[in-house]
CSV table of C-alpha atoms in Angstrom, one decimal:
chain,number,residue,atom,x,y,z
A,1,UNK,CA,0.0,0.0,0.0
A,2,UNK,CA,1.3,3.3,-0.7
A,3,UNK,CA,1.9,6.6,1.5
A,4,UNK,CA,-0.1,8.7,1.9
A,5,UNK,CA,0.9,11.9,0.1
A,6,UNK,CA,0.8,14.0,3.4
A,7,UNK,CA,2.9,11.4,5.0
A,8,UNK,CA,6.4,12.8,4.6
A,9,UNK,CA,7.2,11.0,7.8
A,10,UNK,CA,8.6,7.8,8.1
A,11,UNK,CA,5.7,5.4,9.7
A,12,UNK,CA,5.1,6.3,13.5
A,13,UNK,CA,3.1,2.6,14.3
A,14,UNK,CA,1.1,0.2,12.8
A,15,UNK,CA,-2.2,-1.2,13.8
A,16,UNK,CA,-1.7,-4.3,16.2
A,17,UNK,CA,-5.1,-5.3,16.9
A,18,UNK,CA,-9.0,-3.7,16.1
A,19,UNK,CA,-11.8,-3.9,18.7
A,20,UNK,CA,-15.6,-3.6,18.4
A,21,UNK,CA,-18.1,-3.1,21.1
A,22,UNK,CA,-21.4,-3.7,19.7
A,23,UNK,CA,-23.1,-4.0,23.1
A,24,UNK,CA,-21.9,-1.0,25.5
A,25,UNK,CA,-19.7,-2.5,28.2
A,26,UNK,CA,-20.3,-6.2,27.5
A,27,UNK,CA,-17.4,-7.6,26.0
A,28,UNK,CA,-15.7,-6.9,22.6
A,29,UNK,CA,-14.6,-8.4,19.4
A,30,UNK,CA,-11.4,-8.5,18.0
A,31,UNK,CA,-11.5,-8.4,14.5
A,32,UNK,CA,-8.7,-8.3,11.2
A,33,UNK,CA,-10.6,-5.6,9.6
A,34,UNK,CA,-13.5,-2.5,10.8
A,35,UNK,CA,-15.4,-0.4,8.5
A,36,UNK,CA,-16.3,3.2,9.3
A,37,UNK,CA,-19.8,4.8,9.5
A,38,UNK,CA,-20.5,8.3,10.4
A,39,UNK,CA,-20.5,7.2,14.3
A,40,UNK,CA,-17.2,5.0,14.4
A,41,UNK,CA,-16.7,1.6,13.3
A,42,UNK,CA,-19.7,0.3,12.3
A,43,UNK,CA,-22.0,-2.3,15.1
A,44,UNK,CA,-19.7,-0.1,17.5
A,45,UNK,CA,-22.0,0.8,20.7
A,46,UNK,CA,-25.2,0.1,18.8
A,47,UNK,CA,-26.7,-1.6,21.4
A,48,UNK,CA,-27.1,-0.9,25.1
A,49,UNK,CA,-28.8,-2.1,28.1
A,50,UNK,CA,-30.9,-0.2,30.0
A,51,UNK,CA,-32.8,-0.2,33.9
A,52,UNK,CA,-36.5,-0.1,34.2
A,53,UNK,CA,-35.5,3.5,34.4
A,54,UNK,CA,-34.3,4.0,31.0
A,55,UNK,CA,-31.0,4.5,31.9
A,56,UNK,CA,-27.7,2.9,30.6
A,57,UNK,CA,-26.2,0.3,32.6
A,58,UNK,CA,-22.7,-0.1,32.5
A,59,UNK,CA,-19.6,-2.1,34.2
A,60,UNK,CA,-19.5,1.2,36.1
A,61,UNK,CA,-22.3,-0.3,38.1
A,62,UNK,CA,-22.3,-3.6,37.1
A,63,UNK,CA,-19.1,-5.8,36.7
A,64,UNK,CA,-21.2,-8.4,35.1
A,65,UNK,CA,-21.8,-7.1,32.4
A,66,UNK,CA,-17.8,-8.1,31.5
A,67,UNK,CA,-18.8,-11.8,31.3
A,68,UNK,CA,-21.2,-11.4,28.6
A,69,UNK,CA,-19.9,-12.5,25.2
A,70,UNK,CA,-21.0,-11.1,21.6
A,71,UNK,CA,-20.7,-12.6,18.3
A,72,UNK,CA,-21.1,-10.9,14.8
A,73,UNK,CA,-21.5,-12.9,11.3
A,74,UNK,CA,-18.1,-12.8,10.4
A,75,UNK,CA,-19.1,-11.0,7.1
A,76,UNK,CA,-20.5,-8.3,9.4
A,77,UNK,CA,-17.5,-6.6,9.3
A,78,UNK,CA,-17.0,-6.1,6.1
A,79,UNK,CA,-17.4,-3.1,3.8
A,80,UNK,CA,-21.1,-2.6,2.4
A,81,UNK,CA,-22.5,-5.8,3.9
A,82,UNK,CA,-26.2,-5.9,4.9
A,83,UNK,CA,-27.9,-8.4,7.0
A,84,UNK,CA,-30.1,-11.1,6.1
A,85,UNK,CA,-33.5,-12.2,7.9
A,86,UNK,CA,-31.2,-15.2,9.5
A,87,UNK,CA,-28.6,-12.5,10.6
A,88,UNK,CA,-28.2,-12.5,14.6
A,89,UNK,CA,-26.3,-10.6,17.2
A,90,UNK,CA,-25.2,-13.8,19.5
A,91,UNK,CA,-24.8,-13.1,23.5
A,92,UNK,CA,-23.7,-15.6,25.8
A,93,UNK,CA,-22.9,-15.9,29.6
A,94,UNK,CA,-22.0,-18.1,32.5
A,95,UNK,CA,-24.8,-20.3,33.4
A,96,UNK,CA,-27.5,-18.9,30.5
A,97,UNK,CA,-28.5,-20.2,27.5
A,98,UNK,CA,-27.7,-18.5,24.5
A,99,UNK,CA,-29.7,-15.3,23.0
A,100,UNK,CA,-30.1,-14.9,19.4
A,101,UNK,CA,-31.0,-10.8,18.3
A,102,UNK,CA,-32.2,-10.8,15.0
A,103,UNK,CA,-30.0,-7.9,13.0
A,104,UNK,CA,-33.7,-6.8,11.2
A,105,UNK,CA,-34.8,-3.6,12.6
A,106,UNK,CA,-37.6,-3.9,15.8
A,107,UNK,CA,-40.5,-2.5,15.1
A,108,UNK,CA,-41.5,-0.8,18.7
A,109,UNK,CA,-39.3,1.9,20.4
A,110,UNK,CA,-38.1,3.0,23.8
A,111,UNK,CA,-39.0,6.6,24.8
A,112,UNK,CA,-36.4,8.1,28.1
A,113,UNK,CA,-33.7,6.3,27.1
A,114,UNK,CA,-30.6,8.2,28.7
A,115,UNK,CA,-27.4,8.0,28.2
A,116,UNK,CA,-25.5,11.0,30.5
A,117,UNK,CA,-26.5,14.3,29.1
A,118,UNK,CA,-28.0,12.7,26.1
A,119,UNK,CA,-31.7,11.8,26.2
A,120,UNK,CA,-34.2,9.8,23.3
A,121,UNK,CA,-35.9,7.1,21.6
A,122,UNK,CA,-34.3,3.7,21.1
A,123,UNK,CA,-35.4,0.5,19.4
A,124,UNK,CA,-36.1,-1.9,21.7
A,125,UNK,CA,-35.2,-5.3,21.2
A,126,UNK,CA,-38.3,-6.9,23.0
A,127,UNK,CA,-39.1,-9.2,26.0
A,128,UNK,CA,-36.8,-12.3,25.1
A,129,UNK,CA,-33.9,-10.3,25.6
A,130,UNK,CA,-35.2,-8.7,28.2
A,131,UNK,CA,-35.7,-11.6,30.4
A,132,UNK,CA,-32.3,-12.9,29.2
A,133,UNK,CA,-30.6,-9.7,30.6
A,134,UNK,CA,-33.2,-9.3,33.8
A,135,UNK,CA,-32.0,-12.7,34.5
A,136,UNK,CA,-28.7,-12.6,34.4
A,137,UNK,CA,-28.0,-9.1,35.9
A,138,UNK,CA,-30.9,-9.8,38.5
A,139,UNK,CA,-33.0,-6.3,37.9
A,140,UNK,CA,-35.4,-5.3,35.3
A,141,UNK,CA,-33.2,-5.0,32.1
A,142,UNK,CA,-34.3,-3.9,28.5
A,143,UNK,CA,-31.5,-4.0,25.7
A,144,UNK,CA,-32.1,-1.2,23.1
A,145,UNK,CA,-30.4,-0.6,19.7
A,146,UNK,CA,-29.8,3.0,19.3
A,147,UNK,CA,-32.5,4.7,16.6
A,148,UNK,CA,-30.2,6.3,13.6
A,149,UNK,CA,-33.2,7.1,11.7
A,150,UNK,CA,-34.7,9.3,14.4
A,151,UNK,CA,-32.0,10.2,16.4
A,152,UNK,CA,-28.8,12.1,16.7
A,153,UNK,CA,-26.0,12.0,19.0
A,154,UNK,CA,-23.2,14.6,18.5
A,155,UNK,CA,-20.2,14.4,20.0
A,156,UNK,CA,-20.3,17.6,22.5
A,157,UNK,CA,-19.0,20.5,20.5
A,158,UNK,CA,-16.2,21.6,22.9
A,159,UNK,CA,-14.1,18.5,21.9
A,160,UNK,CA,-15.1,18.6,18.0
A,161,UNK,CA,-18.0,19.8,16.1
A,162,UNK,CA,-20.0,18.3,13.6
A,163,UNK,CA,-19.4,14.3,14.7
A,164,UNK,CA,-21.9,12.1,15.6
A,165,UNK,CA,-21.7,8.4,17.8
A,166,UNK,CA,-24.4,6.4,18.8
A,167,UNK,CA,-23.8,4.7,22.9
A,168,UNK,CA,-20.1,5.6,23.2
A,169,UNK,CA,-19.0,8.0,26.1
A,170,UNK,CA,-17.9,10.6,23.8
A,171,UNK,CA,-16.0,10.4,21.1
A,172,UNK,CA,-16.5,8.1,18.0
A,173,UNK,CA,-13.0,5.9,18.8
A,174,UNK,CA,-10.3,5.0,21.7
A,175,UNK,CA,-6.4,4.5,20.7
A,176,UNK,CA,-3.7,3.0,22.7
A,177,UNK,CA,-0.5,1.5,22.2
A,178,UNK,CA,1.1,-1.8,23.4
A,179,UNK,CA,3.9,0.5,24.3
A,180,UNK,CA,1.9,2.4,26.7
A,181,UNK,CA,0.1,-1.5,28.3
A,182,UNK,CA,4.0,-2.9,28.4
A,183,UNK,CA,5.3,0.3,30.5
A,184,UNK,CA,2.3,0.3,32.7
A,185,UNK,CA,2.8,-3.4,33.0
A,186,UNK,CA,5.9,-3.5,34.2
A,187,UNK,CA,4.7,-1.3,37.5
A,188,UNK,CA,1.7,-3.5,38.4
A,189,UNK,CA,2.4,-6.5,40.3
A,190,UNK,CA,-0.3,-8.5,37.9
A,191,UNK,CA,-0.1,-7.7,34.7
A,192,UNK,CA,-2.9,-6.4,32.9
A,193,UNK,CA,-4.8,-7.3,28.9
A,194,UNK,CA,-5.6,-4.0,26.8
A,195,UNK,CA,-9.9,-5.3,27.3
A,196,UNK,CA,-9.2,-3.6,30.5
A,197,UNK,CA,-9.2,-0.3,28.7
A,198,UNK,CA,-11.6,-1.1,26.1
A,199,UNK,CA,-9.8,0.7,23.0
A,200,UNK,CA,-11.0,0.3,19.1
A,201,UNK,CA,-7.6,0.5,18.1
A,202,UNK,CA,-4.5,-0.9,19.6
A,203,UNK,CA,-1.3,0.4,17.8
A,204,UNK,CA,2.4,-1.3,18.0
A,205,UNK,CA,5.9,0.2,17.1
A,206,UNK,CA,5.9,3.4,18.5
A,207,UNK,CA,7.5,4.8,21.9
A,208,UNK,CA,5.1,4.3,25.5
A,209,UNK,CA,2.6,7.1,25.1
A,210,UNK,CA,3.2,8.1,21.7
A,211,UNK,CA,-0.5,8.2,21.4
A,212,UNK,CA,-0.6,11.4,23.7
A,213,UNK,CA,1.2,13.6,21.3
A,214,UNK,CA,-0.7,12.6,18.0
A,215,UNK,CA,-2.8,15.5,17.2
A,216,UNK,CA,-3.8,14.3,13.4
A,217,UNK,CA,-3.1,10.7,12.4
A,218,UNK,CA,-3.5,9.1,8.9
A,219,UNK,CA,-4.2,5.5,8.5
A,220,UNK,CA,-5.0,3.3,4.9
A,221,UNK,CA,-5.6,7.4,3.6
A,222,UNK,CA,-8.2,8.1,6.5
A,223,UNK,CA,-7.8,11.3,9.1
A,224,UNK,CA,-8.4,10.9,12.7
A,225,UNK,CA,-8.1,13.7,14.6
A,226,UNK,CA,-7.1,13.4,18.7
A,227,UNK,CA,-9.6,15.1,20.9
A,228,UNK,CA,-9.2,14.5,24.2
A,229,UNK,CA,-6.8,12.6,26.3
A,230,UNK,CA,-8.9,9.9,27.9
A,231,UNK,CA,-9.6,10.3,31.2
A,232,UNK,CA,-10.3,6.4,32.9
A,233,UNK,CA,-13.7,5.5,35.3
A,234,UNK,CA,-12.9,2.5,37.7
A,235,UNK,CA,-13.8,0.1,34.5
A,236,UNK,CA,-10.2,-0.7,34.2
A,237,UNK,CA,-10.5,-1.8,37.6
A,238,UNK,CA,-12.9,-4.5,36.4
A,239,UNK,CA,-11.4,-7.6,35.6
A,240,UNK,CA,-12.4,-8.6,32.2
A,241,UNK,CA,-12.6,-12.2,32.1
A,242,UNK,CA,-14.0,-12.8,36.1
A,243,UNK,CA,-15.5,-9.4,37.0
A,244,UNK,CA,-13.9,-9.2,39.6
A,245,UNK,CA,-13.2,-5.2,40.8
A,246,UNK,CA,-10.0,-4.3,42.4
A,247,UNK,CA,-8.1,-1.0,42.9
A,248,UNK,CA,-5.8,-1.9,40.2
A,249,UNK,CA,-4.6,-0.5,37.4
A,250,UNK,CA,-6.0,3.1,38.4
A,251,UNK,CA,-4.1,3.1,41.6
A,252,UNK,CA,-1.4,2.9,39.7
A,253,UNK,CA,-1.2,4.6,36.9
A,254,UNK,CA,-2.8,7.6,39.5
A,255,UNK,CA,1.0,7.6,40.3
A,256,UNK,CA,2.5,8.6,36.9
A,257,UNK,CA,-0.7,9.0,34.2
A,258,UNK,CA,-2.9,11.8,36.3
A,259,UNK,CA,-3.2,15.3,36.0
A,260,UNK,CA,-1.2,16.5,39.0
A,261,UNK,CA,2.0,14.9,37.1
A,262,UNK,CA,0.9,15.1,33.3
A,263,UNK,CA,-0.1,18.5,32.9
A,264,UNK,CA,1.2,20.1,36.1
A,265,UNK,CA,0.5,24.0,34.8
A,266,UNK,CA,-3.2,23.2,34.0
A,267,UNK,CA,-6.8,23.2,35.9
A,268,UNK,CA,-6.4,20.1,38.3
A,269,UNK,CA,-9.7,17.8,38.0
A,270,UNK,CA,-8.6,14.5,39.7
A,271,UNK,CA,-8.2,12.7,36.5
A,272,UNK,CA,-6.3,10.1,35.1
A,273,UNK,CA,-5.1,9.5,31.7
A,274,UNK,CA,-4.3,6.3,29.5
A,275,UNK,CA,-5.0,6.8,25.8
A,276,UNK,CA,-6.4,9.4,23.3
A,277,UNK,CA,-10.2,9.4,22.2
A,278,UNK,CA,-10.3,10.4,18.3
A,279,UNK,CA,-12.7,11.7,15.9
A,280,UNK,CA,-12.1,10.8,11.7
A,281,UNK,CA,-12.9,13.5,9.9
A,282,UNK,CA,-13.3,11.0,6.6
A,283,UNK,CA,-16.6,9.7,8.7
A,284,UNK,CA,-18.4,12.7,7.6
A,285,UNK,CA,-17.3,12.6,3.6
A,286,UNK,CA,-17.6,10.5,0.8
A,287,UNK,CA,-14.3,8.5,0.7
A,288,UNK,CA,-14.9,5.6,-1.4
A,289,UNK,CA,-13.2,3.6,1.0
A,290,UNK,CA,-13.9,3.7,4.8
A,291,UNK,CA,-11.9,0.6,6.2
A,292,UNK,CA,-9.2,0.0,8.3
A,293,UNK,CA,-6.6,-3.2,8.7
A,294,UNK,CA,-4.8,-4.9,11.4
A,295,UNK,CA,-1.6,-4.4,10.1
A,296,UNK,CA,-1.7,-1.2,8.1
A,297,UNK,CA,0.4,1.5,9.3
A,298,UNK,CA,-0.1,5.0,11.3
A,299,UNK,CA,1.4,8.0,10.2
A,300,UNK,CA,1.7,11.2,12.9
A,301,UNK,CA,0.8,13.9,10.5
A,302,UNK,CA,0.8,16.6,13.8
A,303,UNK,CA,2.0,16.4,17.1
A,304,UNK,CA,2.3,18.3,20.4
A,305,UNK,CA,5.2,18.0,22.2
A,306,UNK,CA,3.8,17.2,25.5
A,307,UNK,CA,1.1,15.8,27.4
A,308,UNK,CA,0.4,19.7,28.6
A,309,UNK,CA,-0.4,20.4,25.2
A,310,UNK,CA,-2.9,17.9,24.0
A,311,UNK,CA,-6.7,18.6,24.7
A,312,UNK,CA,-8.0,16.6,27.6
């Protein structure tokens, strides 16, 4: 594949590994390839569960959400596919037997669905997933698909205007690197997977916390632009594969990652910070193609020179 014309820069990484989310805070899949929409990759945070409530339920509150699995149709993920009446979302868990989410649109809606600031209509996906997630999570549960064709999301104009998402926190994608998880790694007495941070794109080749200082990135001839440094909740703390919560790997990285020590000369909020959400400015054009690879490589088009200096 060639450069990128406004790549004059030798390659800064390449992409290690892709993640999608397609049920908020339940557990991701790693895939080879991930196609953009105008919210992120696409199936990325289209589904949610909600409390009787309306309101989101996440790992924040409930751990157990981290043992529930989610499968795609492998063709799902790739460009311009549409599914089928025999196309399902698959979720699994510990102890339950195994939900099948048809892919076709549901036909009744949610009203007071809230996701922090953001209030609205969501599909619903009806009362056999509902029982599946009531059970498991032992409270009321709906799970809800997030209503395109009603329904707008933006990301909140003071980090970058004009983007949309659908059930992410805030931005439309999460980037680490593996240098960043191998220097935090070698401070923790247990060490810790990259599902504890829950990023779309895990990057490789670069220098521990390269990711902080990319202000405009280019990868297969697609702009993302950094927006904010992201700051961590206690999912990290979470234990991915037993849901087990701990104090670690926040207590740590509170030692060298927070604000006190990062950006020293700026408003102090308590925060801690461990990769760099992004926006792609290609998400809102008509590039023919809208796919990234495991594999391809990153170029750093702009930079900051310290953490001081990036948005957060």
């Amino acid at each position: 594949m060639a450069e990128p014309e406004s790549a004059a820069a030798a390659v800064s990484a390449r992409v290690k590994s892709l993640f999608i989310y397609p049920i908020k805070s339940c557990r991701g899949i790693s895939v080879s390839e991930a196609s953009l929409s105008s919210t992120g990759f696409r199936w990325d945070r289209q589904w949610m569960v909600i409390s009787s409530k309306g309101r989101a339920i996440t790992q924040r509150v409930e751990p157990m959400l981290a043992l529930i699995q989610v499968e795609l149709p492998t063709e799902a993920f790739c460009e311009d596919w549409e599914p089928s009446n025999n196309s399902y979302l698959v979720v699994r868990a510990p102890g339950m037997d195994v939900l099948k989410v048809p892919l076709s649109k549901p036909r009744e809606t949610s009203d007071g669905v809230s996701l922090w600031d953001w209030s609205g209509s969501a599909f619903d996906e009806g009362d056999e997933p509902s029982k599946w997630f009531s059970s498991f999570l032992q409270k009321p549960c709906h799970l809800v698909r997030f209503n395109e064709v009603n329904e707008t999301r933006a990301v909140d104009p003071n980090y970058a205007h004009g983007y949309k998402i659908m059930f992410s926190d805030a931005t439309q994608f999460l980037i680490l690197s593996q240098g960043s998880l191998d220097e935090l790694n070698k401070l923790l007495k247990e060490p810790v997977s990259a599902n504890r941070f829950r990023p779309n794109i895990l990057v490789d080749g670069c220098e521990p916390f390269s990711e902080d200082l990319w202000k405009e990135i280019n990868i297969n001839k697609l702009t993302f632009h950094s927006v904010l440094l992201c700051y961590r909740c206690k999912v990290p703390t979470v234990n991915q594969e037993t849901a087990a919560v701990g104090s670690e790997p926040n207590e740590t990285l509170r030692t060298f990652r927070s604000d006190e020590v990062l950006r020293p000369n700026k408003k102090q909020r308590g925060r801690v910070y461990f990769g760099q959400c992004l926006v792609c400015s290609d998400s809102i054009t008509d590039v023919k193609e809208k796919i990234i690879r495991v594999g391809d490589p990153v170029y750093a088009l702009k930079s900051v020179s310290s953490p001081s200096e990036a948005a957060a």
